[in-house]
Amino acid sequence: MTARGWFLFSLMGVVWGIPYLMIKVAVDEVSPPVVVFTRCALGAVLLLPVALRQGGLPGTVRAHWRPLLAFAVLEIIVPWFTLTDAERHLSSSTAGLLIAGVPIVGVVVARVLGDTEHLGPRRLTGLALGLGGVTTLTLPHLTGGDARSLAEVLVTVLGYATAPLIAARRLKDVPTRHLTAACLTLAAVAYAPVAAMTYPSSVPSAQVLAALAGLGVICTAVAFVAFLELIKEAGPTRATVITYVNPAVAVAAGAIFLSEPLTPTVLVAFSLILAGSVLATAAAGPRHGRRPVPWSTRQTSRAGGRVESP
């Protein structure tokens, strides 16, 4: 990989690893709907003009509005709210590690939706390891208000795992900029009324405003553009390896900036989830039946970069 490719790879490892930190900072002073609206609105303002200059956006929306709507709901509108609301009670590092289970859940969801790809011992082992990591991380939180937060993260994971399948099967011919700009605009419009009703009575602190700006500009708009360039530079397979870097960034950011504990439990869970994700998404051997949806295509769709995001 070229020097430019390594730069883009490093950039994406950070910009999709820090949203959990920024969300945690933002929800201290503003409501989850305001956080989601601000993120979507800023991303739409920056990306919509680019999509319009590319041409054909209205026609794309008219021709694909049903899968576009489903993708927006499962990838942005629901998951970004549930993740943000969950971080009112969970640490940013815990949220980041749990979201790291998306590749594992994606394999299961694909099977449920009809993907007949042979898993094999290695991928089954990966699923078991990942499940063990998630269990290790969640057991200490299964009391009080944390149970609801864990359920919200589960909803987020299911959305992130399912939306890319819709993009791969129903939106593969839609230009990525059209897909991203349309979904962010729709999400911003959907959250505008609720955000207006829950907007704080006083101006948030500079720290919170910076977190909101970072979520919209860096973790959404810049992330999407950089990820597309990374795919062109290094190819989709190498580009998706950032999925395994983001959790480490989330844990490190939480420990450094928010003084979140870096306990042995967190380290063990991280190791299990990382190993499970790598094994569960490894290339499978020859298979029979219908052609599977490539994992790289699924990932190209997320954070809100998969166009993914958290």
PDB file of C-alpha atoms in Angstrom:
ATOM      1  CA  MET A   1       0.000   0.000   0.000  1.00  0.00           C
ATOM      2  CA  THR A   2       1.247   3.487  -0.869  1.00  0.00           C
ATOM      3  CA  ALA A   3       2.083   6.236   1.617  1.00  0.00           C
ATOM      4  CA  ARG A   4      -1.204   7.934   0.706  1.00  0.00           C
ATOM      5  CA  GLY A   5      -3.053   4.697   1.346  1.00  0.00           C
ATOM      6  CA  TRP A   6      -1.472   4.315   4.793  1.00  0.00           C
ATOM      7  CA  PHE A   7      -2.348   7.922   5.616  1.00  0.00           C
ATOM      8  CA  LEU A   8      -5.990   7.385   4.682  1.00  0.00           C
ATOM      9  CA  PHE A   9      -6.064   4.101   6.586  1.00  0.00           C
ATOM     10  CA  SER A  10      -4.689   5.789   9.727  1.00  0.00           C
ATOM     11  CA  LEU A  11      -7.134   8.656   9.328  1.00  0.00           C
ATOM     12  CA  MET A  12     -10.126   6.329   9.103  1.00  0.00           C
ATOM     13  CA  GLY A  13      -8.949   4.305  12.082  1.00  0.00           C
ATOM     14  CA  VAL A  14      -9.212   7.488  14.148  1.00  0.00           C
ATOM     15  CA  VAL A  15     -12.295   9.197  12.715  1.00  0.00           C
ATOM     16  CA  TRP A  16     -14.446   6.093  13.196  1.00  0.00           C
ATOM     17  CA  GLY A  17     -12.947   5.353  16.588  1.00  0.00           C
ATOM     18  CA  ILE A  18     -13.659   8.717  18.255  1.00  0.00           C
ATOM     19  CA  PRO A  19     -17.445   9.177  17.737  1.00  0.00           C
ATOM     20  CA  TYR A  20     -18.105   7.312  20.999  1.00  0.00           C
ATOM     21  CA  LEU A  21     -15.961   9.810  22.912  1.00  0.00           C
ATOM     22  CA  MET A  22     -17.663  12.796  21.260  1.00  0.00           C
ATOM     23  CA  ILE A  23     -21.141  11.380  21.867  1.00  0.00           C
ATOM     24  CA  LYS A  24     -20.317  10.817  25.535  1.00  0.00           C
ATOM     25  CA  VAL A  25     -19.199  14.438  25.874  1.00  0.00           C
ATOM     26  CA  ALA A  26     -22.226  15.821  24.009  1.00  0.00           C
ATOM     27  CA  VAL A  27     -24.960  13.970  25.923  1.00  0.00           C
ATOM     28  CA  ASP A  28     -23.812  15.552  29.184  1.00  0.00           C
ATOM     29  CA  GLU A  29     -25.544  18.773  28.112  1.00  0.00           C
ATOM     30  CA  VAL A  30     -27.810  18.130  25.122  1.00  0.00           C
ATOM     31  CA  SER A  31     -30.488  15.539  24.362  1.00  0.00           C
ATOM     32  CA  PRO A  32     -29.856  12.554  22.073  1.00  0.00           C
ATOM     33  CA  PRO A  33     -32.226  13.971  19.378  1.00  0.00           C
ATOM     34  CA  VAL A  34     -30.203  17.197  19.285  1.00  0.00           C
ATOM     35  CA  VAL A  35     -26.964  15.224  18.961  1.00  0.00           C
ATOM     36  CA  VAL A  36     -28.312  13.133  16.089  1.00  0.00           C
ATOM     37  CA  PHE A  37     -29.896  16.101  14.305  1.00  0.00           C
ATOM     38  CA  THR A  38     -26.720  18.170  14.522  1.00  0.00           C
ATOM     39  CA  ARG A  39     -24.586  15.353  13.223  1.00  0.00           C
ATOM     40  CA  CYS A  40     -26.906  14.605  10.309  1.00  0.00           C
ATOM     41  CA  ALA A  41     -27.506  18.261   9.444  1.00  0.00           C
ATOM     42  CA  LEU A  42     -23.813  19.136   9.332  1.00  0.00           C
ATOM     43  CA  GLY A  43     -23.026  16.060   7.261  1.00  0.00           C
ATOM     44  CA  ALA A  44     -25.879  16.824   4.854  1.00  0.00           C
ATOM     45  CA  VAL A  45     -24.872  20.481   4.469  1.00  0.00           C
ATOM     46  CA  LEU A  46     -21.355  19.430   3.488  1.00  0.00           C
ATOM     47  CA  LEU A  47     -22.191  16.420   1.284  1.00  0.00           C
ATOM     48  CA  LEU A  48     -25.465  17.431  -0.389  1.00  0.00           C
ATOM     49  CA  PRO A  49     -23.841  20.074  -2.648  1.00  0.00           C
ATOM     50  CA  VAL A  50     -21.265  17.482  -3.758  1.00  0.00           C
ATOM     51  CA  ALA A  51     -24.033  15.010  -4.624  1.00  0.00           C
ATOM     52  CA  LEU A  52     -26.004  17.663  -6.493  1.00  0.00           C
ATOM     53  CA  ARG A  53     -22.950  18.656  -8.548  1.00  0.00           C
ATOM     54  CA  GLN A  54     -22.491  15.008  -9.472  1.00  0.00           C
ATOM     55  CA  GLY A  55     -25.952  15.132 -11.043  1.00  0.00           C
ATOM     56  CA  GLY A  56     -28.894  12.757 -11.058  1.00  0.00           C
ATOM     57  CA  LEU A  57     -29.699  12.884  -7.330  1.00  0.00           C
ATOM     58  CA  PRO A  58     -33.473  13.540  -7.687  1.00  0.00           C
ATOM     59  CA  GLY A  59     -33.830  10.704 -10.179  1.00  0.00           C
ATOM     60  CA  THR A  60     -31.877   8.361  -7.930  1.00  0.00           C
ATOM     61  CA  VAL A  61     -34.145   9.128  -4.985  1.00  0.00           C
ATOM     62  CA  ARG A  62     -37.314   8.612  -7.034  1.00  0.00           C
ATOM     63  CA  ALA A  63     -36.109   5.315  -8.477  1.00  0.00           C
ATOM     64  CA  HIS A  64     -34.822   3.828  -5.208  1.00  0.00           C
ATOM     65  CA  TRP A  65     -36.810   5.553  -2.480  1.00  0.00           C
ATOM     66  CA  ARG A  66     -37.958   2.366  -0.738  1.00  0.00           C
ATOM     67  CA  PRO A  67     -34.516   0.791  -0.148  1.00  0.00           C
ATOM     68  CA  LEU A  68     -33.089   4.262   0.510  1.00  0.00           C
ATOM     69  CA  LEU A  69     -35.666   4.779   3.241  1.00  0.00           C
ATOM     70  CA  ALA A  70     -35.004   1.337   4.738  1.00  0.00           C
ATOM     71  CA  PHE A  71     -31.263   1.944   4.691  1.00  0.00           C
ATOM     72  CA  ALA A  72     -31.617   5.372   6.306  1.00  0.00           C
ATOM     73  CA  VAL A  73     -33.825   3.991   9.087  1.00  0.00           C
ATOM     74  CA  LEU A  74     -31.576   1.011   9.854  1.00  0.00           C
ATOM     75  CA  GLU A  75     -28.227   2.745   9.399  1.00  0.00           C
ATOM     76  CA  ILE A  76     -28.806   6.266  10.748  1.00  0.00           C
ATOM     77  CA  ILE A  77     -32.230   7.250  12.064  1.00  0.00           C
ATOM     78  CA  VAL A  78     -32.648   4.459  14.632  1.00  0.00           C
ATOM     79  CA  PRO A  79     -29.046   3.381  15.455  1.00  0.00           C
ATOM     80  CA  TRP A  80     -27.631   6.867  15.922  1.00  0.00           C
ATOM     81  CA  PHE A  81     -30.366   7.667  18.442  1.00  0.00           C
ATOM     82  CA  THR A  82     -30.168   4.396  20.371  1.00  0.00           C
ATOM     83  CA  LEU A  83     -26.362   4.558  20.548  1.00  0.00           C
ATOM     84  CA  THR A  84     -26.431   8.179  21.699  1.00  0.00           C
ATOM     85  CA  ASP A  85     -29.098   7.508  24.315  1.00  0.00           C
ATOM     86  CA  ALA A  86     -27.213   4.431  25.568  1.00  0.00           C
ATOM     87  CA  GLU A  87     -24.076   6.485  26.175  1.00  0.00           C
ATOM     88  CA  ARG A  88     -25.912   8.478  28.817  1.00  0.00           C
ATOM     89  CA  HIS A  89     -25.329   5.430  31.046  1.00  0.00           C
ATOM     90  CA  LEU A  90     -22.559   3.384  29.404  1.00  0.00           C
ATOM     91  CA  SER A  91     -18.933   4.427  29.031  1.00  0.00           C
ATOM     92  CA  SER A  92     -17.721   5.349  25.558  1.00  0.00           C
ATOM     93  CA  SER A  93     -15.231   2.455  25.597  1.00  0.00           C
ATOM     94  CA  THR A  94     -17.967  -0.072  26.450  1.00  0.00           C
ATOM     95  CA  ALA A  95     -20.156   1.248  23.634  1.00  0.00           C
ATOM     96  CA  GLY A  96     -17.261   1.144  21.183  1.00  0.00           C
ATOM     97  CA  LEU A  97     -16.399  -2.435  22.067  1.00  0.00           C
ATOM     98  CA  LEU A  98     -19.996  -3.615  21.798  1.00  0.00           C
ATOM     99  CA  ILE A  99     -20.382  -1.972  18.396  1.00  0.00           C
ATOM    100  CA  ALA A 100     -17.242  -3.867  17.362  1.00  0.00           C
ATOM    101  CA  GLY A 101     -19.449  -6.966  17.342  1.00  0.00           C
ATOM    102  CA  VAL A 102     -21.225  -5.727  14.197  1.00  0.00           C
ATOM    103  CA  PRO A 103     -19.133  -7.909  11.837  1.00  0.00           C
ATOM    104  CA  ILE A 104     -20.058 -10.972  13.880  1.00  0.00           C
ATOM    105  CA  VAL A 105     -23.767 -10.111  13.965  1.00  0.00           C
ATOM    106  CA  GLY A 106     -23.575  -9.331  10.254  1.00  0.00           C
ATOM    107  CA  VAL A 107     -22.596 -12.924   9.511  1.00  0.00           C
ATOM    108  CA  VAL A 108     -25.594 -14.185  11.517  1.00  0.00           C
ATOM    109  CA  VAL A 109     -28.039 -11.711   9.940  1.00  0.00           C
ATOM    110  CA  ALA A 110     -26.845 -12.646   6.464  1.00  0.00           C
ATOM    111  CA  ARG A 111     -27.558 -16.305   7.242  1.00  0.00           C
ATOM    112  CA  VAL A 112     -31.046 -15.476   8.505  1.00  0.00           C
ATOM    113  CA  LEU A 113     -31.775 -13.469   5.342  1.00  0.00           C
ATOM    114  CA  GLY A 114     -30.846 -16.371   3.091  1.00  0.00           C
ATOM    115  CA  ASP A 115     -27.080 -16.273   2.622  1.00  0.00           C
ATOM    116  CA  THR A 116     -26.140 -19.975   2.354  1.00  0.00           C
ATOM    117  CA  GLU A 117     -22.378 -19.444   2.501  1.00  0.00           C
ATOM    118  CA  HIS A 118     -20.580 -22.258   4.350  1.00  0.00           C
ATOM    119  CA  LEU A 119     -19.189 -20.899   7.614  1.00  0.00           C
ATOM    120  CA  GLY A 120     -16.637 -23.572   8.433  1.00  0.00           C
ATOM    121  CA  PRO A 121     -14.833 -24.239  11.728  1.00  0.00           C
ATOM    122  CA  ARG A 122     -12.763 -21.035  11.643  1.00  0.00           C
ATOM    123  CA  ARG A 123     -15.741 -18.711  11.231  1.00  0.00           C
ATOM    124  CA  LEU A 124     -17.809 -20.626  13.772  1.00  0.00           C
ATOM    125  CA  THR A 125     -14.929 -20.281  16.220  1.00  0.00           C
ATOM    126  CA  GLY A 126     -14.886 -16.572  15.496  1.00  0.00           C
ATOM    127  CA  LEU A 127     -18.584 -16.282  16.254  1.00  0.00           C
ATOM    128  CA  ALA A 128     -18.089 -18.114  19.548  1.00  0.00           C
ATOM    129  CA  LEU A 129     -15.121 -15.945  20.544  1.00  0.00           C
ATOM    130  CA  GLY A 130     -16.969 -12.752  19.696  1.00  0.00           C
ATOM    131  CA  LEU A 131     -19.995 -13.839  21.665  1.00  0.00           C
ATOM    132  CA  GLY A 132     -17.719 -14.632  24.586  1.00  0.00           C
ATOM    133  CA  GLY A 133     -16.202 -11.155  24.416  1.00  0.00           C
ATOM    134  CA  VAL A 134     -19.593  -9.449  24.339  1.00  0.00           C
ATOM    135  CA  THR A 135     -20.761 -11.613  27.250  1.00  0.00           C
ATOM    136  CA  THR A 136     -17.639 -10.769  29.261  1.00  0.00           C
ATOM    137  CA  LEU A 137     -18.248  -7.077  28.689  1.00  0.00           C
ATOM    138  CA  THR A 138     -21.992  -6.979  29.339  1.00  0.00           C
ATOM    139  CA  LEU A 139     -22.412  -9.215  32.384  1.00  0.00           C
ATOM    140  CA  PRO A 140     -21.228  -6.542  34.868  1.00  0.00           C
ATOM    141  CA  HIS A 141     -23.795  -4.109  33.414  1.00  0.00           C
ATOM    142  CA  LEU A 142     -26.918  -6.282  33.525  1.00  0.00           C
ATOM    143  CA  THR A 143     -28.427  -4.406  36.468  1.00  0.00           C
ATOM    144  CA  GLY A 144     -30.371  -1.181  36.903  1.00  0.00           C
ATOM    145  CA  GLY A 145     -30.447   1.350  34.092  1.00  0.00           C
ATOM    146  CA  ASP A 146     -27.598  -0.328  32.245  1.00  0.00           C
ATOM    147  CA  ALA A 147     -29.893  -3.114  31.021  1.00  0.00           C
ATOM    148  CA  ARG A 148     -31.867  -0.644  28.923  1.00  0.00           C
ATOM    149  CA  SER A 149     -28.668   0.881  27.559  1.00  0.00           C
ATOM    150  CA  LEU A 150     -27.374  -2.550  26.564  1.00  0.00           C
ATOM    151  CA  ALA A 151     -30.651  -3.243  24.768  1.00  0.00           C
ATOM    152  CA  GLU A 152     -30.251   0.054  22.884  1.00  0.00           C
ATOM    153  CA  VAL A 153     -26.731  -0.897  21.830  1.00  0.00           C
ATOM    154  CA  LEU A 154     -28.084  -4.253  20.636  1.00  0.00           C
ATOM    155  CA  VAL A 155     -30.620  -2.401  18.465  1.00  0.00           C
ATOM    156  CA  THR A 156     -27.763  -0.300  17.104  1.00  0.00           C
ATOM    157  CA  VAL A 157     -25.698  -3.380  16.293  1.00  0.00           C
ATOM    158  CA  LEU A 158     -28.629  -5.062  14.530  1.00  0.00           C
ATOM    159  CA  GLY A 159     -29.229  -1.931  12.464  1.00  0.00           C
ATOM    160  CA  TYR A 160     -25.567  -1.610  11.512  1.00  0.00           C
ATOM    161  CA  ALA A 161     -25.451  -5.299  10.583  1.00  0.00           C
ATOM    162  CA  THR A 162     -28.636  -5.266   8.480  1.00  0.00           C
ATOM    163  CA  ALA A 163     -28.428  -1.955   6.614  1.00  0.00           C
ATOM    164  CA  PRO A 164     -25.314  -2.897   4.606  1.00  0.00           C
ATOM    165  CA  LEU A 165     -27.130  -5.959   3.283  1.00  0.00           C
ATOM    166  CA  ILE A 166     -29.856  -3.689   1.908  1.00  0.00           C
ATOM    167  CA  ALA A 167     -27.226  -1.449   0.341  1.00  0.00           C
ATOM    168  CA  ALA A 168     -25.428  -4.412  -1.231  1.00  0.00           C
ATOM    169  CA  ARG A 169     -28.567  -6.084  -2.603  1.00  0.00           C
ATOM    170  CA  ARG A 170     -30.850  -3.153  -3.463  1.00  0.00           C
ATOM    171  CA  LEU A 171     -28.604  -0.084  -3.730  1.00  0.00           C
ATOM    172  CA  LYS A 172     -25.423  -1.385  -5.336  1.00  0.00           C
ATOM    173  CA  ASP A 173     -25.991   0.759  -8.450  1.00  0.00           C
ATOM    174  CA  VAL A 174     -26.610   3.954  -6.461  1.00  0.00           C
ATOM    175  CA  PRO A 175     -23.613   6.334  -6.313  1.00  0.00           C
ATOM    176  CA  THR A 176     -22.255   6.460  -2.784  1.00  0.00           C
ATOM    177  CA  ARG A 177     -22.481  10.253  -2.565  1.00  0.00           C
ATOM    178  CA  HIS A 178     -26.148  10.109  -3.577  1.00  0.00           C
ATOM    179  CA  LEU A 179     -26.840   7.417  -1.004  1.00  0.00           C
ATOM    180  CA  THR A 180     -25.075   9.237   1.817  1.00  0.00           C
ATOM    181  CA  ALA A 181     -26.395  12.722   1.098  1.00  0.00           C
ATOM    182  CA  ALA A 182     -29.997  11.547   0.671  1.00  0.00           C
ATOM    183  CA  CYS A 183     -29.982   9.483   3.881  1.00  0.00           C
ATOM    184  CA  LEU A 184     -28.363  12.214   5.987  1.00  0.00           C
ATOM    185  CA  THR A 185     -30.816  14.802   4.672  1.00  0.00           C
ATOM    186  CA  LEU A 186     -33.777  12.543   5.415  1.00  0.00           C
ATOM    187  CA  ALA A 187     -32.491  11.867   8.934  1.00  0.00           C
ATOM    188  CA  ALA A 188     -31.923  15.562   9.621  1.00  0.00           C
ATOM    189  CA  VAL A 189     -35.473  16.402   8.501  1.00  0.00           C
ATOM    190  CA  ALA A 190     -36.911  13.568  10.621  1.00  0.00           C
ATOM    191  CA  TYR A 191     -35.113  14.726  13.773  1.00  0.00           C
ATOM    192  CA  ALA A 192     -35.572  18.473  13.317  1.00  0.00           C
ATOM    193  CA  PRO A 193     -38.961  18.740  15.169  1.00  0.00           C
ATOM    194  CA  VAL A 194     -37.848  16.622  18.142  1.00  0.00           C
ATOM    195  CA  ALA A 195     -34.515  18.412  18.330  1.00  0.00           C
ATOM    196  CA  ALA A 196     -36.300  21.766  18.369  1.00  0.00           C
ATOM    197  CA  MET A 197     -38.507  20.636  21.280  1.00  0.00           C
ATOM    198  CA  THR A 198     -35.573  19.324  23.316  1.00  0.00           C
ATOM    199  CA  TYR A 199     -33.016  22.023  22.501  1.00  0.00           C
ATOM    200  CA  PRO A 200     -31.240  23.215  25.664  1.00  0.00           C
ATOM    201  CA  SER A 201     -32.402  26.508  27.168  1.00  0.00           C
ATOM    202  CA  SER A 202     -28.823  27.785  27.359  1.00  0.00           C
ATOM    203  CA  VAL A 203     -25.983  27.596  24.886  1.00  0.00           C
ATOM    204  CA  PRO A 204     -23.928  24.400  25.440  1.00  0.00           C
ATOM    205  CA  SER A 205     -20.339  24.687  26.580  1.00  0.00           C
ATOM    206  CA  ALA A 206     -17.506  25.086  24.105  1.00  0.00           C
ATOM    207  CA  GLN A 207     -16.478  21.478  24.756  1.00  0.00           C
ATOM    208  CA  VAL A 208     -19.915  20.169  23.780  1.00  0.00           C
ATOM    209  CA  LEU A 209     -20.138  22.415  20.722  1.00  0.00           C
ATOM    210  CA  ALA A 210     -16.743  21.128  19.600  1.00  0.00           C
ATOM    211  CA  ALA A 211     -17.918  17.530  20.078  1.00  0.00           C
ATOM    212  CA  LEU A 212     -21.056  18.167  18.010  1.00  0.00           C
ATOM    213  CA  ALA A 213     -19.034  19.831  15.262  1.00  0.00           C
ATOM    214  CA  GLY A 214     -16.577  16.943  15.278  1.00  0.00           C
ATOM    215  CA  LEU A 215     -19.370  14.390  14.957  1.00  0.00           C
ATOM    216  CA  GLY A 216     -20.910  16.147  11.971  1.00  0.00           C
ATOM    217  CA  VAL A 217     -17.836  17.333  10.118  1.00  0.00           C
ATOM    218  CA  ILE A 218     -15.124  14.786  10.940  1.00  0.00           C
ATOM    219  CA  CYS A 219     -16.969  11.581  11.856  1.00  0.00           C
ATOM    220  CA  THR A 220     -19.634  11.909   9.170  1.00  0.00           C
ATOM    221  CA  ALA A 221     -18.775  14.132   6.178  1.00  0.00           C
ATOM    222  CA  VAL A 222     -14.978  13.822   6.144  1.00  0.00           C
ATOM    223  CA  ALA A 223     -15.154  10.135   7.075  1.00  0.00           C
ATOM    224  CA  PHE A 224     -17.323   9.259   4.092  1.00  0.00           C
ATOM    225  CA  VAL A 225     -15.089  11.077   1.616  1.00  0.00           C
ATOM    226  CA  ALA A 226     -11.888   9.629   3.097  1.00  0.00           C
ATOM    227  CA  PHE A 227     -13.290   6.098   3.085  1.00  0.00           C
ATOM    228  CA  LEU A 228     -14.192   6.343  -0.604  1.00  0.00           C
ATOM    229  CA  GLU A 229     -10.682   7.542  -1.378  1.00  0.00           C
ATOM    230  CA  LEU A 230      -9.210   4.711   0.696  1.00  0.00           C
ATOM    231  CA  ILE A 231     -11.200   2.159  -1.306  1.00  0.00           C
ATOM    232  CA  LYS A 232      -9.842   3.645  -4.554  1.00  0.00           C
ATOM    233  CA  GLU A 233      -6.298   3.654  -3.209  1.00  0.00           C
ATOM    234  CA  ALA A 234      -6.105   0.301  -1.407  1.00  0.00           C
ATOM    235  CA  GLY A 235      -9.128  -1.663  -2.587  1.00  0.00           C
ATOM    236  CA  PRO A 236     -12.234  -2.623  -0.612  1.00  0.00           C
ATOM    237  CA  THR A 237     -10.712  -5.616   1.180  1.00  0.00           C
ATOM    238  CA  ARG A 238      -7.836  -3.715   2.755  1.00  0.00           C
ATOM    239  CA  ALA A 239     -10.059  -0.719   3.434  1.00  0.00           C
ATOM    240  CA  THR A 240     -12.436  -2.703   5.631  1.00  0.00           C
ATOM    241  CA  VAL A 241      -9.609  -3.706   7.981  1.00  0.00           C
ATOM    242  CA  ILE A 242     -10.234  -0.380   9.775  1.00  0.00           C
ATOM    243  CA  THR A 243     -13.170  -2.181  11.405  1.00  0.00           C
ATOM    244  CA  TYR A 244     -10.647  -3.888  13.652  1.00  0.00           C
ATOM    245  CA  VAL A 245      -8.784  -0.676  14.532  1.00  0.00           C
ATOM    246  CA  ASN A 246     -11.746   1.452  15.644  1.00  0.00           C
ATOM    247  CA  PRO A 247     -12.464  -0.375  18.952  1.00  0.00           C
ATOM    248  CA  ALA A 248      -8.875   0.101  20.114  1.00  0.00           C
ATOM    249  CA  VAL A 249      -9.154   3.826  19.374  1.00  0.00           C
ATOM    250  CA  ALA A 250     -12.479   4.024  21.228  1.00  0.00           C
ATOM    251  CA  VAL A 251     -11.052   2.323  24.324  1.00  0.00           C
ATOM    252  CA  ALA A 252      -7.876   4.428  24.292  1.00  0.00           C
ATOM    253  CA  ALA A 253      -9.793   7.689  23.806  1.00  0.00           C
ATOM    254  CA  GLY A 254     -12.142   6.884  26.681  1.00  0.00           C
ATOM    255  CA  ALA A 255      -9.225   6.076  28.979  1.00  0.00           C
ATOM    256  CA  ILE A 256      -7.145   9.138  28.028  1.00  0.00           C
ATOM    257  CA  PHE A 257      -9.748  11.887  27.738  1.00  0.00           C
ATOM    258  CA  LEU A 258     -12.557  10.694  30.018  1.00  0.00           C
ATOM    259  CA  SER A 259     -10.517   8.708  32.567  1.00  0.00           C
ATOM    260  CA  GLU A 260     -12.611   5.615  31.891  1.00  0.00           C
ATOM    261  CA  PRO A 261     -11.144   2.531  33.596  1.00  0.00           C
ATOM    262  CA  LEU A 262      -9.002   0.247  31.476  1.00  0.00           C
ATOM    263  CA  THR A 263      -9.752  -2.897  33.465  1.00  0.00           C
ATOM    264  CA  PRO A 264      -8.637  -6.484  32.792  1.00  0.00           C
ATOM    265  CA  THR A 265     -12.255  -7.259  31.855  1.00  0.00           C
ATOM    266  CA  VAL A 266     -12.201  -4.600  29.138  1.00  0.00           C
ATOM    267  CA  LEU A 267      -8.883  -5.872  27.786  1.00  0.00           C
ATOM    268  CA  VAL A 268     -10.089  -9.483  27.712  1.00  0.00           C
ATOM    269  CA  ALA A 269     -13.362  -8.485  26.026  1.00  0.00           C
ATOM    270  CA  PHE A 270     -11.488  -6.422  23.448  1.00  0.00           C
ATOM    271  CA  SER A 271      -9.165  -9.333  22.635  1.00  0.00           C
ATOM    272  CA  LEU A 272     -12.050 -11.792  22.246  1.00  0.00           C
ATOM    273  CA  ILE A 273     -14.193  -9.457  20.113  1.00  0.00           C
ATOM    274  CA  LEU A 274     -11.237  -8.516  17.894  1.00  0.00           C
ATOM    275  CA  ALA A 275     -10.191 -12.139  17.360  1.00  0.00           C
ATOM    276  CA  GLY A 276     -13.791 -13.190  16.812  1.00  0.00           C
ATOM    277  CA  SER A 277     -14.411 -10.465  14.239  1.00  0.00           C
ATOM    278  CA  VAL A 278     -11.289 -11.343  12.261  1.00  0.00           C
ATOM    279  CA  LEU A 279     -12.104 -15.073  12.219  1.00  0.00           C
ATOM    280  CA  ALA A 280     -15.862 -14.694  11.627  1.00  0.00           C
ATOM    281  CA  THR A 281     -15.350 -12.454   8.600  1.00  0.00           C
ATOM    282  CA  ALA A 282     -12.465 -14.410   7.082  1.00  0.00           C
ATOM    283  CA  ALA A 283     -12.850 -15.531   3.499  1.00  0.00           C
ATOM    284  CA  ALA A 284     -14.684 -18.834   3.296  1.00  0.00           C
ATOM    285  CA  GLY A 285     -13.884 -21.742   1.067  1.00  0.00           C
ATOM    286  CA  PRO A 286     -15.842 -22.802  -2.003  1.00  0.00           C
ATOM    287  CA  ARG A 287     -19.565 -22.851  -1.523  1.00  0.00           C
ATOM    288  CA  HIS A 288     -22.643 -24.037  -3.303  1.00  0.00           C
ATOM    289  CA  GLY A 289     -25.893 -22.249  -3.936  1.00  0.00           C
ATOM    290  CA  ARG A 290     -26.536 -18.597  -4.423  1.00  0.00           C
ATOM    291  CA  ARG A 291     -23.708 -16.131  -4.466  1.00  0.00           C
ATOM    292  CA  PRO A 292     -23.049 -14.449  -1.096  1.00  0.00           C
ATOM    293  CA  VAL A 293     -22.997 -10.735  -0.552  1.00  0.00           C
ATOM    294  CA  PRO A 294     -19.263  -9.845  -0.249  1.00  0.00           C
ATOM    295  CA  TRP A 295     -18.298  -8.685   3.223  1.00  0.00           C
ATOM    296  CA  SER A 296     -16.330  -5.785   1.785  1.00  0.00           C
ATOM    297  CA  THR A 297     -19.518  -4.551   0.086  1.00  0.00           C
ATOM    298  CA  ARG A 298     -21.416  -4.788   3.362  1.00  0.00           C
ATOM    299  CA  GLN A 299     -18.806  -2.786   5.226  1.00  0.00           C
ATOM    300  CA  THR A 300     -18.568  -0.169   2.474  1.00  0.00           C
ATOM    301  CA  SER A 301     -22.134   0.744   3.361  1.00  0.00           C
ATOM    302  CA  ARG A 302     -21.442   1.929   7.795  1.00  0.00           C
ATOM    303  CA  ALA A 303     -20.905   5.231  10.359  1.00  0.00           C
ATOM    304  CA  GLY A 304     -23.187   6.518   8.488  1.00  0.00           C
ATOM    305  CA  GLY A 305     -19.064   5.203   6.233  1.00  0.00           C
ATOM    306  CA  ARG A 306     -20.278   2.271   4.613  1.00  0.00           C
ATOM    307  CA  VAL A 307     -21.045   4.412   3.819  1.00  0.00           C
ATOM    308  CA  GLU A 308     -20.731   3.380   8.619  1.00  0.00           C
ATOM    309  CA  SER A 309     -21.332   4.983  11.216  1.00  0.00           C
ATOM    310  CA  PRO A 310     -21.549   5.144  14.763  1.00  0.00           C
TER     311      PRO A 310
END
